[in-house]
Amino acid sequence: MLNDSIQYHNGALYCDSVPVSEIAAHAGTPVYIYSLRRALDNLRRLQSAFAALRPHIHYSAKANANLAVLRALVRAGAGMDAVSGGEIYRALHAGAAPENIVFAGVGKTPDELRYALEQDVGWFNVENVGELRLLNDLAASMGRTAQIALRLNPDVAASTHRHIATGHGGAKFGLSIGAARDLLAHQSDYPCIRFSAIHLHIGSQLHDTQATRSAVKLALEVIAPYPDLRTVNIGGGLPVAYTPDDPIPNWEDFAAALTPLLKDYTVLLEPGRSIIADAGLLVVSVLYVKQQAGQTFVITDGSMTELLRPALYEAYHEIVPVKSPPVPGARSLLEVASDRIHIVGPVCETTDVLGRDRHLPGVQPGDQLAILTAGAYGLVMANNYNQRPRPPEVVVHEDGQTWHIARRRETWADLAQFEV
Ligand code: LLP
């Protein structure tokens, strides 16, 4: 979706004050472009929505781990949420202070836990008893104490796509209420662990506030008997509008639903999508336009290998021309076009469709298209299927005018380099 940073001016799409076509001319397509200004603005908007709780914000690096993005957020005061040794390494590389890093994840390996302990990472979000034992033993052998949050699986159904819901009982995530209570009752069995918080994350792109509220209430009941536990990490999940009429609550609605419950607690947040999704776009070029069986296929140089979300979750991303905006008064891009234009990629998979049934009048080979709201879970989920090199990432700096290629395009030689 268009926003303050991704806008048309005089018939051309801009990222802040830079024409998208200028970047595409230098960097080629497909290319990811991120507005650091928008990302930092999102961080500030989130801080102000949750002002009453003064949360510690740990940006969820899994959403977009580009070092330039991480660095900008760290400089603006964000901590990091990392889910692997690789993400901890990157967060440290981007300048995050170890004490401001949360290490989360369902299956942390012994090497990752050891690395996180060596680096003095601030928090471990623990998800099972075996992990807790291992962490305790490793910490003991290294003469350290690990500060932890127990990740609760509250058995609450989140209103979101089933593939990104995590808080229901049948999900692999977290500890059941019974298991969490049991661990808290046996804290003394883990002498090298400091039990400091409860953590939950019931899903991403949450469409209602009530499920989160119920989950937080349950979490507060679990820690109620332990006066030392007055910190709650409420995870990420804050939604982003992918279309102008996306029926999502505001971040303020989430804050309003949670503030009465959490006002006497220290609160941690792990936002990913809400910080970076609408700061990013993927620009592709049209290769061919083909009519077949009453449908129009617009074949681009971008595909599911650059942006997996439509293929994986049937996710909807608006697709707009880089030159000349949609005709004023024309039907919304969301409406199903009678001529059924599908924007597809070159990959040998039927599901390689970036957008179905779109209204993109007059699109021709050589045109560039921008896939919007692609800054989160875009490049990080890109892959090399069909031996397709991953695209470059460009960041437009906070001044809105200057930009650089923050990650170069991979080459065919890059793809062969790990084989012996
Ligand atoms: N904290 C935890 C424990 C998480 O599992 C996640 C995301 C976050 C925070 C950040 O959530 P966010 O604020 O971004 O909603 N690939 C999917 C989304 C997967 C989310 C995984 N966990 C997508 O493209 O929609």
Coordinates of C-alpha atoms and ligand atoms in Angstrom, one line a residue:
M1 CA 0.0 0.0 0.0
L2 CA 1.2 3.5 -0.7
N3 CA 2.2 5.7 2.3
D4 CA 4.1 8.8 3.2
S5 CA 7.3 7.4 1.8
I6 CA 6.1 5.3 -1.1
Q7 CA 4.1 7.7 -3.3
Y8 CA 3.5 9.0 -6.8
H9 CA 4.8 12.4 -7.8
N10 CA 4.0 13.7 -11.3
G11 CA 3.1 10.3 -12.6
A12 CA 6.2 8.4 -11.3
L13 CA 6.6 6.2 -8.2
Y14 CA 9.0 7.5 -5.6
C15 CA 10.7 6.1 -2.5
D16 CA 10.9 9.3 -0.4
S17 CA 12.6 11.8 -2.8
V18 CA 14.1 9.2 -5.1
P19 CA 12.4 8.0 -8.3
V20 CA 12.0 4.3 -8.1
S21 CA 13.0 4.1 -11.8
E22 CA 16.3 5.8 -11.0
I23 CA 17.2 3.0 -8.5
A24 CA 16.0 0.3 -10.9
A25 CA 18.1 1.8 -13.7
H26 CA 21.3 1.6 -11.6
A27 CA 20.6 -1.7 -9.7
G28 CA 18.6 -3.6 -12.3
T29 CA 15.5 -5.6 -11.6
P30 CA 14.3 -7.5 -9.6
V31 CA 15.4 -5.2 -6.7
Y32 CA 14.2 -4.6 -3.2
I33 CA 14.1 -1.0 -2.1
Y34 CA 13.6 0.0 1.6
S35 CA 12.9 3.5 3.0
L36 CA 14.8 3.9 6.2
R37 CA 12.8 7.0 6.9
R38 CA 9.5 4.9 6.9
A39 CA 11.1 2.2 9.0
L40 CA 12.2 4.7 11.7
D41 CA 8.9 6.4 11.4
N42 CA 7.1 3.1 12.1
L43 CA 9.3 2.6 15.1
R44 CA 8.4 6.0 16.5
R45 CA 4.7 5.5 15.7
L46 CA 4.8 2.2 17.5
Q47 CA 6.5 3.8 20.5
S48 CA 3.9 6.5 20.6
A49 CA 1.0 4.0 20.3
F50 CA 2.3 2.0 23.3
A51 CA 3.5 5.1 25.1
A52 CA 1.5 4.3 28.3
L53 CA 3.5 1.0 28.7
R54 CA 6.9 2.4 27.7
P55 CA 7.9 -1.0 26.2
H56 CA 11.4 -2.1 25.4
I57 CA 11.2 -2.7 21.6
H58 CA 13.2 -5.6 20.2
Y59 CA 12.9 -5.5 16.5
S60 CA 12.3 -9.0 15.1
A61 CA 15.3 -9.4 12.7
K62 CA 13.6 -12.4 10.9
A63 CA 11.3 -9.9 9.1
N64 CA 14.2 -8.2 7.4
A65 CA 17.8 -8.7 8.5
N66 CA 19.5 -6.4 6.1
L67 CA 22.5 -4.9 8.1
A68 CA 21.7 -1.3 7.0
V69 CA 18.2 -1.7 8.3
L70 CA 19.3 -3.3 11.5
R71 CA 21.9 -0.6 12.0
A72 CA 19.4 2.2 11.5
L73 CA 17.0 0.6 14.0
V74 CA 19.8 0.0 16.6
R75 CA 20.9 3.6 16.3
A76 CA 17.3 4.7 16.9
G77 CA 17.4 2.7 20.2
A78 CA 15.8 -0.6 19.2
G79 CA 16.9 -3.9 20.7
M80 CA 16.8 -7.1 18.7
D81 CA 14.8 -10.3 18.7
A82 CA 17.0 -13.0 17.1
V83 CA 15.9 -16.6 16.4
S84 CA 19.2 -18.2 15.5
G85 CA 22.9 -17.9 16.0
G86 CA 23.0 -16.3 12.6
E87 CA 20.6 -13.6 13.6
I88 CA 22.5 -12.9 16.9
Y89 CA 25.7 -12.6 14.9
R90 CA 24.0 -10.1 12.6
A91 CA 22.5 -8.1 15.4
L92 CA 25.9 -7.8 17.1
H93 CA 27.5 -6.9 13.7
A94 CA 24.9 -4.2 13.4
G95 CA 25.9 -2.7 16.7
A96 CA 23.2 -4.1 19.0
A97 CA 24.3 -4.3 22.6
P98 CA 24.2 -8.0 23.7
E99 CA 22.0 -7.1 26.7
N100 CA 19.4 -5.8 24.3
I101 CA 19.2 -9.0 22.3
V102 CA 16.4 -11.5 23.0
F103 CA 17.2 -15.1 21.8
A104 CA 14.0 -16.9 20.8
G105 CA 13.3 -20.0 18.9
V106 CA 11.7 -23.5 19.1
G107 CA 14.8 -25.5 18.6
K108 CA 18.0 -23.7 19.7
T109 CA 21.1 -25.9 19.2
P110 CA 23.8 -26.4 21.8
D111 CA 26.2 -24.4 19.7
E112 CA 23.7 -21.6 19.4
L113 CA 23.0 -21.5 23.1
R114 CA 26.8 -21.6 23.9
Y115 CA 27.4 -18.7 21.5
A116 CA 24.6 -16.7 23.0
L117 CA 25.9 -17.3 26.5
E118 CA 29.5 -16.3 25.4
Q119 CA 28.1 -13.1 23.9
D120 CA 26.1 -12.3 27.1
V121 CA 22.8 -12.1 25.3
G122 CA 20.2 -10.4 27.5
W123 CA 17.3 -12.8 27.3
F124 CA 16.6 -16.4 26.3
N125 CA 13.0 -17.1 25.5
V126 CA 12.7 -20.8 26.6
E127 CA 10.2 -23.1 24.9
N128 CA 10.7 -26.5 26.4
V129 CA 12.0 -28.4 29.4
G130 CA 14.9 -30.0 27.6
E131 CA 16.1 -26.6 26.4
L132 CA 15.9 -25.2 30.0
R133 CA 18.0 -28.1 31.3
L134 CA 20.6 -27.8 28.5
L135 CA 20.8 -24.0 29.0
N136 CA 21.3 -24.5 32.8
D137 CA 24.0 -27.0 32.2
L138 CA 25.8 -25.0 29.6
A139 CA 25.6 -21.8 31.8
A140 CA 26.9 -23.8 34.8
S141 CA 29.9 -25.1 32.8
M142 CA 30.7 -21.6 31.6
G143 CA 30.2 -20.0 35.1
R144 CA 27.3 -17.9 33.9
T145 CA 23.7 -17.2 34.7
A146 CA 21.1 -17.0 31.9
Q147 CA 18.2 -14.7 32.2
I148 CA 15.1 -16.2 30.7
A149 CA 11.5 -15.7 29.8
L150 CA 9.3 -18.8 29.6
R151 CA 7.4 -18.8 26.3
L152 CA 3.8 -19.7 27.0
N153 CA 1.5 -21.5 24.6
P154 CA -1.7 -20.1 26.0
D155 CA -3.9 -22.2 23.7
V156 CA -5.6 -19.2 22.2
A157 CA -6.6 -19.1 18.6
A158 CA -5.3 -16.0 16.8
S159 CA -7.3 -14.5 14.0
T160 CA -4.9 -14.6 11.2
H161 CA -3.8 -16.9 8.3
R162 CA -3.5 -20.4 9.7
H163 CA 0.1 -20.7 8.6
I164 CA 1.2 -17.8 10.8
A165 CA -0.9 -18.6 14.0
T166 CA 1.3 -19.9 16.8
G167 CA -0.7 -19.7 20.1
H168 CA -3.1 -22.6 19.7
G169 CA -2.6 -25.7 21.7
G170 CA -1.8 -27.8 18.6
A171 CA 1.1 -25.6 17.6
K172 CA 4.8 -26.5 18.2
F173 CA 5.5 -23.3 20.0
G174 CA 5.9 -22.6 23.6
L175 CA 5.1 -24.3 26.9
S176 CA 1.5 -25.3 27.8
I177 CA 0.1 -23.5 30.9
G178 CA 0.6 -26.7 32.9
A179 CA 4.2 -27.1 31.9
A180 CA 5.0 -23.4 32.5
R181 CA 3.4 -23.6 36.0
D182 CA 5.4 -26.8 36.7
L183 CA 8.7 -25.2 35.7
L184 CA 8.1 -22.1 37.8
A185 CA 7.3 -24.3 40.8
H186 CA 10.7 -25.9 40.4
Q187 CA 13.0 -22.9 39.7
S188 CA 15.5 -24.1 42.3
D189 CA 16.3 -27.1 40.1
Y190 CA 17.9 -24.7 37.7
P191 CA 20.5 -22.8 39.7
C192 CA 22.1 -21.1 36.7
I193 CA 18.8 -19.7 35.4
R194 CA 17.2 -16.5 36.4
F195 CA 13.4 -16.7 35.8
S196 CA 12.6 -13.1 35.0
A197 CA 9.7 -12.9 32.5
I198 CA 6.9 -14.6 30.6
H199 CA 6.8 -14.5 26.9
L200 CA 4.0 -15.0 24.3
H201 CA 3.5 -14.5 20.6
I202 CA 0.2 -15.9 19.4
G203 CA 0.7 -15.1 15.7
S204 CA 1.6 -12.6 13.1
Q205 CA -0.6 -10.1 11.2
L206 CA -3.2 -10.4 14.0
H207 CA -6.7 -9.3 13.1
D208 CA -8.2 -8.8 16.5
T209 CA -7.0 -7.5 19.9
Q210 CA -9.1 -9.8 22.0
A211 CA -7.1 -13.0 21.5
T212 CA -4.0 -11.2 22.5
R213 CA -5.8 -9.8 25.6
S214 CA -7.0 -13.2 26.6
A215 CA -3.5 -14.7 26.1
V216 CA -1.9 -11.9 28.2
K217 CA -4.5 -12.4 31.0
L218 CA -3.6 -16.1 31.1
A219 CA 0.1 -15.3 31.2
L220 CA -0.4 -12.9 34.1
E221 CA -2.2 -15.7 36.0
V222 CA 0.7 -18.0 35.5
I223 CA 3.2 -15.5 37.0
A224 CA 0.9 -14.1 39.6
P225 CA 2.4 -16.3 42.5
Y226 CA 5.9 -15.1 41.8
P227 CA 6.5 -11.4 42.7
D228 CA 10.0 -11.5 41.1
L229 CA 8.3 -12.1 37.7
R230 CA 6.9 -8.7 36.6
T231 CA 8.1 -8.6 33.0
V232 CA 6.0 -9.6 30.1
N233 CA 7.2 -10.0 26.6
I234 CA 4.1 -9.8 24.4
G235 CA 5.9 -10.8 21.1
G236 CA 5.2 -9.3 17.7
G237 CA 2.1 -9.7 15.5
L238 CA 1.0 -6.1 15.1
P239 CA -0.7 -6.0 11.8
V240 CA 0.0 -3.9 8.7
A241 CA -2.5 -2.8 6.0
Y242 CA -1.7 -4.6 2.7
T243 CA -4.7 -2.8 1.0
P244 CA -6.5 0.4 1.8
D245 CA -9.5 -1.4 3.2
D246 CA -7.6 -4.2 5.1
P247 CA -9.8 -4.8 8.1
I248 CA -7.1 -4.6 10.8
P249 CA -7.1 -3.0 14.2
N250 CA -4.8 0.0 14.8
W251 CA -1.7 -0.4 16.9
E252 CA -3.4 2.0 19.3
D253 CA -6.3 -0.5 19.7
F254 CA -3.8 -3.2 20.8
A255 CA -2.2 -0.8 23.2
A256 CA -5.6 0.2 24.6
A257 CA -6.7 -3.5 25.0
L258 CA -3.4 -4.3 26.9
T259 CA -2.5 -1.2 28.9
P260 CA -5.1 -1.8 31.7
L261 CA -3.6 -5.3 32.2
L262 CA 0.0 -4.4 31.9
K263 CA 0.5 -1.0 33.4
D264 CA 2.3 -2.3 36.4
Y265 CA 4.6 -4.6 34.4
T266 CA 7.8 -4.1 32.4
V267 CA 6.8 -4.8 28.8
L268 CA 8.9 -6.1 25.9
L269 CA 7.6 -6.0 22.3
E270 CA 9.1 -8.0 19.3
P271 CA 7.7 -6.2 16.2
G272 CA 8.9 -7.2 12.8
R273 CA 6.3 -6.7 10.1
S274 CA 4.9 -3.5 11.6
I275 CA 8.4 -1.8 11.4
I276 CA 9.5 -2.8 8.0
A277 CA 6.7 -4.2 5.8
D278 CA 5.4 -1.0 4.3
A279 CA 8.9 0.5 4.1
G280 CA 9.8 -1.9 1.3
L281 CA 8.9 -2.7 -2.2
L282 CA 10.1 -5.2 -4.8
V283 CA 10.5 -3.8 -8.3
V284 CA 10.2 -6.1 -11.3
S285 CA 10.3 -5.7 -15.0
V286 CA 7.7 -7.0 -17.4
L287 CA 9.3 -9.5 -19.9
Y288 CA 6.2 -10.7 -21.9
V289 CA 2.5 -10.4 -22.0
K290 CA 0.7 -13.5 -23.1
Q291 CA -3.0 -14.2 -23.7
Q292 CA -4.1 -17.7 -23.0
A293 CA -7.5 -19.4 -22.4
G294 CA -9.2 -16.0 -21.9
Q295 CA -6.7 -14.8 -19.4
T296 CA -3.7 -12.4 -19.6
F297 CA -0.4 -13.4 -18.1
V298 CA 2.0 -10.7 -17.4
I299 CA 5.4 -12.5 -17.1
T300 CA 8.0 -10.6 -15.0
D301 CA 11.6 -11.1 -14.1
G302 CA 10.5 -11.3 -10.4
S303 CA 9.0 -14.5 -9.0
M304 CA 8.2 -16.6 -5.9
T305 CA 12.0 -17.0 -5.4
E306 CA 12.2 -13.2 -4.6
L307 CA 8.9 -12.9 -2.8
L308 CA 7.5 -16.2 -1.5
R309 CA 4.5 -14.8 0.4
P310 CA 1.9 -15.0 -2.3
A311 CA 2.8 -18.6 -3.2
L312 CA 3.1 -19.7 0.5
Y313 CA 0.2 -17.9 2.1
E314 CA -1.8 -16.7 -0.8
A315 CA -0.8 -13.3 0.5
Y316 CA -2.1 -10.2 -1.3
H317 CA 0.4 -7.5 -2.2
E318 CA -0.7 -4.5 -4.3
I319 CA 1.1 -4.3 -7.6
V320 CA 1.4 -0.8 -9.2
P321 CA 3.2 0.6 -12.2
V322 CA 6.4 2.4 -11.5
K323 CA 5.5 5.0 -14.2
S324 CA 2.1 6.7 -14.2
P325 CA -0.2 6.0 -11.3
P326 CA -3.5 4.2 -11.7
V327 CA -5.9 6.5 -13.6
P328 CA -7.8 8.7 -11.1
G329 CA -11.3 7.4 -10.5
A330 CA -10.4 4.0 -12.0
R331 CA -11.6 1.0 -10.1
S332 CA -9.6 0.0 -7.1
L333 CA -6.7 -2.3 -7.8
L334 CA -8.3 -4.8 -5.5
E335 CA -11.4 -5.2 -7.6
V336 CA -11.2 -8.2 -9.9
A337 CA -10.5 -7.0 -13.4
S338 CA -12.8 -8.3 -16.0
D339 CA -9.8 -9.1 -18.2
R340 CA -8.2 -11.2 -15.5
I341 CA -4.6 -10.1 -15.5
H342 CA -2.2 -12.4 -13.6
I343 CA 1.3 -11.2 -12.7
V344 CA 3.5 -14.2 -12.7
G345 CA 7.2 -15.1 -12.6
P346 CA 9.4 -17.4 -14.7
V347 CA 9.7 -20.2 -12.1
C348 CA 8.6 -23.6 -13.1
E349 CA 5.8 -23.9 -10.6
T350 CA 2.1 -23.2 -11.1
T351 CA 2.0 -21.4 -7.8
D352 CA 4.5 -18.8 -9.0
V353 CA 1.9 -16.1 -9.2
L354 CA 2.7 -12.7 -7.6
G355 CA -0.8 -11.3 -8.2
R356 CA -4.1 -12.8 -9.5
D357 CA -6.9 -11.0 -11.2
R358 CA -5.4 -7.6 -11.2
H359 CA -6.4 -4.4 -13.0
L360 CA -3.3 -3.1 -14.7
P361 CA -4.5 -1.4 -17.9
G362 CA -2.0 -1.2 -20.8
V363 CA 0.9 -3.0 -19.2
Q364 CA 3.6 -3.8 -21.7
P365 CA 6.9 -5.6 -22.0
G366 CA 9.7 -3.3 -20.6
D367 CA 7.4 -1.7 -18.0
Q368 CA 8.4 -1.8 -14.4
L369 CA 6.0 -2.8 -11.7
A370 CA 6.3 -2.3 -7.9
I371 CA 5.1 -4.9 -5.5
L372 CA 4.2 -3.0 -2.4
T373 CA 4.4 -3.7 1.3
A374 CA 7.2 -6.2 0.6
G375 CA 9.8 -5.0 3.2
A376 CA 8.9 -7.8 5.7
Y377 CA 9.4 -11.5 5.0
G378 CA 10.6 -10.7 1.5
L379 CA 14.4 -11.0 0.9
V380 CA 14.8 -13.1 4.1
M381 CA 12.6 -15.8 2.6
A382 CA 14.0 -15.5 -0.9
N383 CA 15.8 -18.6 -2.3
N384 CA 17.8 -19.8 -5.2
Y385 CA 15.3 -22.2 -6.7
N386 CA 15.8 -22.6 -10.5
Q387 CA 19.3 -21.3 -9.8
R388 CA 18.0 -17.8 -9.6
P389 CA 20.4 -15.4 -7.9
R390 CA 18.8 -13.4 -5.1
P391 CA 18.1 -9.7 -5.9
P392 CA 20.0 -6.7 -4.5
E393 CA 18.7 -4.6 -1.6
V394 CA 18.8 -0.9 -1.8
V395 CA 18.2 1.4 1.1
V396 CA 17.1 5.0 0.8
H397 CA 18.6 6.8 3.7
E398 CA 16.8 8.8 6.3
D399 CA 17.5 12.1 4.5
G400 CA 15.1 10.7 1.9
Q401 CA 17.5 11.7 -1.0
T402 CA 20.6 9.5 -0.9
W403 CA 20.7 5.7 -1.3
H404 CA 23.0 2.9 -1.8
I405 CA 23.0 -0.8 -2.8
A406 CA 23.2 -2.3 0.7
R407 CA 23.4 -5.9 -0.6
R408 CA 24.5 -6.7 -4.1
R409 CA 22.8 -9.0 -6.6
E410 CA 24.0 -12.5 -6.3
T411 CA 25.7 -14.0 -9.4
W412 CA 25.7 -17.4 -11.0
A413 CA 29.2 -17.9 -9.7
D414 CA 28.0 -17.1 -6.2
L415 CA 25.5 -19.9 -6.5
A416 CA 28.2 -22.4 -7.3
Q417 CA 30.8 -21.3 -4.8
F418 CA 29.9 -23.7 -1.9
E419 CA 30.3 -26.8 -3.9
V420 CA 33.4 -28.9 -4.1
Ligands
LLP1 N1 8.2 -12.8 18.0 C1 8.1 -14.1 17.7 C2 8.3 -15.2 18.7 C3 7.8 -14.5 16.4 O1 7.7 -15.8 16.1 C4 7.6 -13.5 15.4 C5 7.3 -13.9 14.0 C6 7.8 -12.2 15.7 C7 8.1 -11.9 17.0 C8 7.6 -11.1 14.7 O2 6.3 -11.1 14.3 P1 5.7 -9.9 13.4 O3 5.7 -8.6 14.3 O4 6.5 -9.7 12.2 O5 4.3 -10.3 13.1 N2 6.7 -15.3 7.1 C9 5.4 -14.9 7.6 C10 5.4 -14.4 9.0 C11 6.1 -15.3 10.0 C12 6.2 -14.7 11.4 C13 7.1 -15.6 12.3 N3 7.2 -15.1 13.6 C14 4.8 -13.9 6.7 O6 5.4 -13.6 5.6 O7 3.7 -13.5 6.9

